Amino acid sequence: MTTSAPVLADQIAGATDLTKTYGAGEAIVHALAGVTVSFARGSFAAIMGPSGSGKSTLMHCLAGLDRPTSGAVTLGGQTLTRLTDRQLTAVRRDQVGFVFQAFNLLPTLTAEQNIRLPLELAGRRPDAALLAELIDSLGLGNRLTHLPSQLSGGQQQRVAIARALVTRPAVLFADEPTGALDSHSSHELLNYLRYTSQAFGQTIVMVTHDPNAAAYADRALMLSDGTVVDDLVAPTADTVLAAMKRLGA
């Protein structure tokens, strides 16, 4: 087994010797145990592993949501582990997009207001061409005045994706984005993520437990006990399943 994956020349995000521990003494838990990993600009990577493997912890550290115990995290040319909390907040606002399983839309705002929210919080004017392209490509043109409660799960997740991409983030992080969707909506969502990566060079890092979802990515990192144990290029559902079986997942 190895605790690292190849460092890529065109790196947009990465971690070096990353550790994260919780507790102390006999109760200490090593969520990450010296992970080194690199994500190339425009790549679509899936992070997988058994429950407790450290995949969500790794994503949270890469996105600046959590501080590691030791090691370095870089994103868009900045070393996040050297930044103050205020500087980290600015990075998350300007350089990071988030898509979550539970959508996390504000229930009192319309679809369009939810999409525009990150720009309004940052005091930025929307790029009209980008906003129009997102709305059109995600098929949201006739849903902009609807509240989240008036949208299907797939439509809510598409609004969440538009909200995440409207700031032109360096990296889009997706945490189990298909977990609350049916198979048809999941297929549409994953196809769109792959499209944005291939057509527009959007870097995507997705945590998932689903081998079928990982097959849409161009790379699948396998974690176990806080370490990287496999790095699959052009994964398929079968190769991911085989890797998971080797881990006992």
Short mmCIF file of C-alpha atoms in Angstrom, two decimals, residues 113-249:
data_model
loop_
_atom_site.label_atom_id
_atom_site.label_comp_id
_atom_site.label_asym_id
_atom_site.label_seq_id
_atom_site.Cartn_x
_atom_site.Cartn_y
_atom_site.Cartn_z
CA GLN A 113 -31.81 33.96 -6.10
CA ASN A 114 -30.07 30.82 -4.81
CA ILE A 115 -27.85 30.75 -7.89
CA ARG A 116 -26.88 34.41 -7.50
CA LEU A 117 -26.37 34.21 -3.73
CA PRO A 118 -22.57 33.62 -3.66
CA LEU A 119 -22.00 36.63 -5.91
CA GLU A 120 -24.23 38.84 -3.79
CA LEU A 121 -22.44 37.79 -0.60
CA ALA A 122 -19.12 38.65 -2.26
CA GLY A 123 -20.43 41.97 -3.58
CA ARG A 124 -19.75 40.90 -7.16
CA ARG A 125 -21.82 41.45 -10.28
CA PRO A 126 -22.77 38.28 -12.18
CA ASP A 127 -21.16 37.47 -15.50
CA ALA A 128 -24.31 37.68 -17.63
CA ALA A 129 -22.99 35.33 -20.31
CA LEU A 130 -21.88 32.70 -17.78
CA LEU A 131 -25.13 32.94 -15.84
CA ALA A 132 -27.17 32.51 -19.02
CA GLU A 133 -25.01 29.55 -20.14
CA LEU A 134 -25.41 27.80 -16.78
CA ILE A 135 -29.16 28.30 -16.70
CA ASP A 136 -29.55 27.10 -20.28
CA SER A 137 -27.21 24.11 -20.08
CA LEU A 138 -28.82 22.93 -16.83
CA GLY A 139 -32.34 23.35 -18.21
CA LEU A 140 -33.42 25.76 -15.48
CA GLY A 141 -34.89 28.53 -17.64
CA ASN A 142 -38.49 27.77 -16.68
CA ARG A 143 -37.71 27.12 -13.01
CA LEU A 144 -35.98 30.35 -11.97
CA THR A 145 -38.94 31.77 -10.04
CA HIS A 146 -39.66 28.52 -8.20
CA LEU A 147 -38.80 27.96 -4.55
CA PRO A 148 -36.80 24.81 -3.69
CA SER A 149 -39.95 23.16 -2.31
CA GLN A 150 -41.47 23.49 -5.78
CA LEU A 151 -38.58 21.68 -7.48
CA SER A 152 -37.76 18.00 -7.83
CA GLY A 153 -34.61 16.61 -6.25
CA GLY A 154 -32.83 16.62 -9.60
CA GLN A 155 -33.84 20.22 -10.25
CA GLN A 156 -32.67 21.30 -6.79
CA GLN A 157 -29.30 19.68 -7.38
CA ARG A 158 -29.00 21.43 -10.75
CA VAL A 159 -29.65 24.75 -9.00
CA ALA A 160 -26.94 23.83 -6.48
CA ILE A 161 -24.50 23.11 -9.31
CA ALA A 162 -25.27 26.43 -11.00
CA ARG A 163 -24.74 28.20 -7.67
CA ALA A 164 -21.40 26.43 -7.22
CA LEU A 165 -20.19 27.27 -10.73
CA VAL A 166 -21.40 30.87 -11.03
CA THR A 167 -18.29 32.17 -9.24
CA ARG A 168 -15.94 30.37 -11.67
CA PRO A 169 -14.27 28.38 -8.87
CA ALA A 170 -10.80 26.92 -9.16
CA VAL A 171 -12.23 23.61 -7.91
CA LEU A 172 -15.75 22.29 -7.58
CA PHE A 173 -16.06 19.92 -4.61
CA ALA A 174 -19.03 17.54 -4.67
CA ASP A 175 -19.86 15.51 -1.55
CA GLU A 176 -22.04 12.51 -2.46
CA PRO A 177 -23.92 14.68 -5.00
CA THR A 178 -26.12 11.82 -6.25
CA GLY A 179 -26.96 10.39 -2.82
CA ALA A 180 -30.48 11.85 -2.75
CA LEU A 181 -31.28 11.38 -6.46
CA ASP A 182 -32.94 8.66 -8.51
CA SER A 183 -30.93 6.86 -11.19
CA HIS A 184 -32.12 9.08 -14.06
CA SER A 185 -31.34 12.32 -12.21
CA SER A 186 -28.00 10.89 -11.10
CA HIS A 187 -27.08 10.07 -14.70
CA GLU A 188 -27.99 13.60 -15.86
CA LEU A 189 -26.03 15.21 -13.03
CA LEU A 190 -22.89 13.14 -13.56
CA ASN A 191 -23.00 13.67 -17.30
CA TYR A 192 -23.13 17.41 -16.69
CA LEU A 193 -20.17 17.32 -14.30
CA ARG A 194 -18.15 15.40 -16.86
CA TYR A 195 -19.23 17.87 -19.55
CA THR A 196 -18.07 20.90 -17.54
CA SER A 197 -14.73 19.24 -16.91
CA GLN A 198 -14.12 18.28 -20.53
CA ALA A 199 -15.65 21.32 -22.27
CA PHE A 200 -14.67 24.12 -19.90
CA GLY A 201 -11.69 22.75 -17.97
CA GLN A 202 -13.52 22.84 -14.64
CA THR A 203 -11.63 20.89 -11.98
CA ILE A 204 -13.95 18.61 -9.99
CA VAL A 205 -13.24 16.55 -6.88
CA MET A 206 -16.15 14.28 -5.93
CA VAL A 207 -16.53 12.08 -2.86
CA THR A 208 -18.79 9.11 -3.58
CA HIS A 209 -19.47 5.57 -2.43
CA ASP A 210 -21.08 4.61 -5.75
CA PRO A 211 -18.87 2.78 -8.31
CA ASN A 212 -21.24 3.82 -11.09
CA ALA A 213 -20.78 7.48 -10.16
CA ALA A 214 -17.00 7.10 -9.99
CA ALA A 215 -17.02 5.71 -13.53
CA TYR A 216 -17.95 9.17 -14.84
CA ALA A 217 -14.67 10.57 -13.49
CA ASP A 218 -11.33 10.29 -15.26
CA ARG A 219 -9.62 9.17 -12.07
CA ALA A 220 -10.63 7.39 -8.86
CA LEU A 221 -8.56 7.60 -5.68
CA MET A 222 -9.13 4.80 -3.18
CA LEU A 223 -8.58 5.52 0.50
CA SER A 224 -8.33 3.12 3.42
CA ASP A 225 -7.45 3.94 7.03
CA GLY A 226 -6.44 7.48 6.10
CA THR A 227 -4.07 6.53 3.30
CA VAL A 228 -4.24 6.40 -0.51
CA VAL A 229 -4.08 2.73 -1.50
CA ASP A 230 -5.02 2.89 -5.20
CA ASP A 231 -5.23 5.45 -8.00
CA LEU A 232 -7.35 4.26 -10.92
CA VAL A 233 -7.07 6.02 -14.29
CA ALA A 234 -10.19 5.96 -16.52
CA PRO A 235 -12.14 3.97 -13.92
CA THR A 236 -15.10 1.79 -14.80
CA ALA A 237 -17.75 0.51 -12.42
CA ASP A 238 -16.10 -2.94 -12.61
CA THR A 239 -12.56 -1.74 -11.86
CA VAL A 240 -13.84 0.38 -8.97
CA LEU A 241 -15.84 -2.52 -7.57
CA ALA A 242 -12.78 -4.76 -7.79
CA ALA A 243 -10.67 -2.17 -5.96
CA MET A 244 -13.30 -1.83 -3.25
CA LYS A 245 -13.48 -5.59 -2.81
CA ARG A 246 -9.71 -5.64 -2.29
CA LEU A 247 -10.29 -3.20 0.57
CA GLY A 248 -13.06 -5.33 2.01
CA ALA A 249 -15.61 -2.58 1.34
#
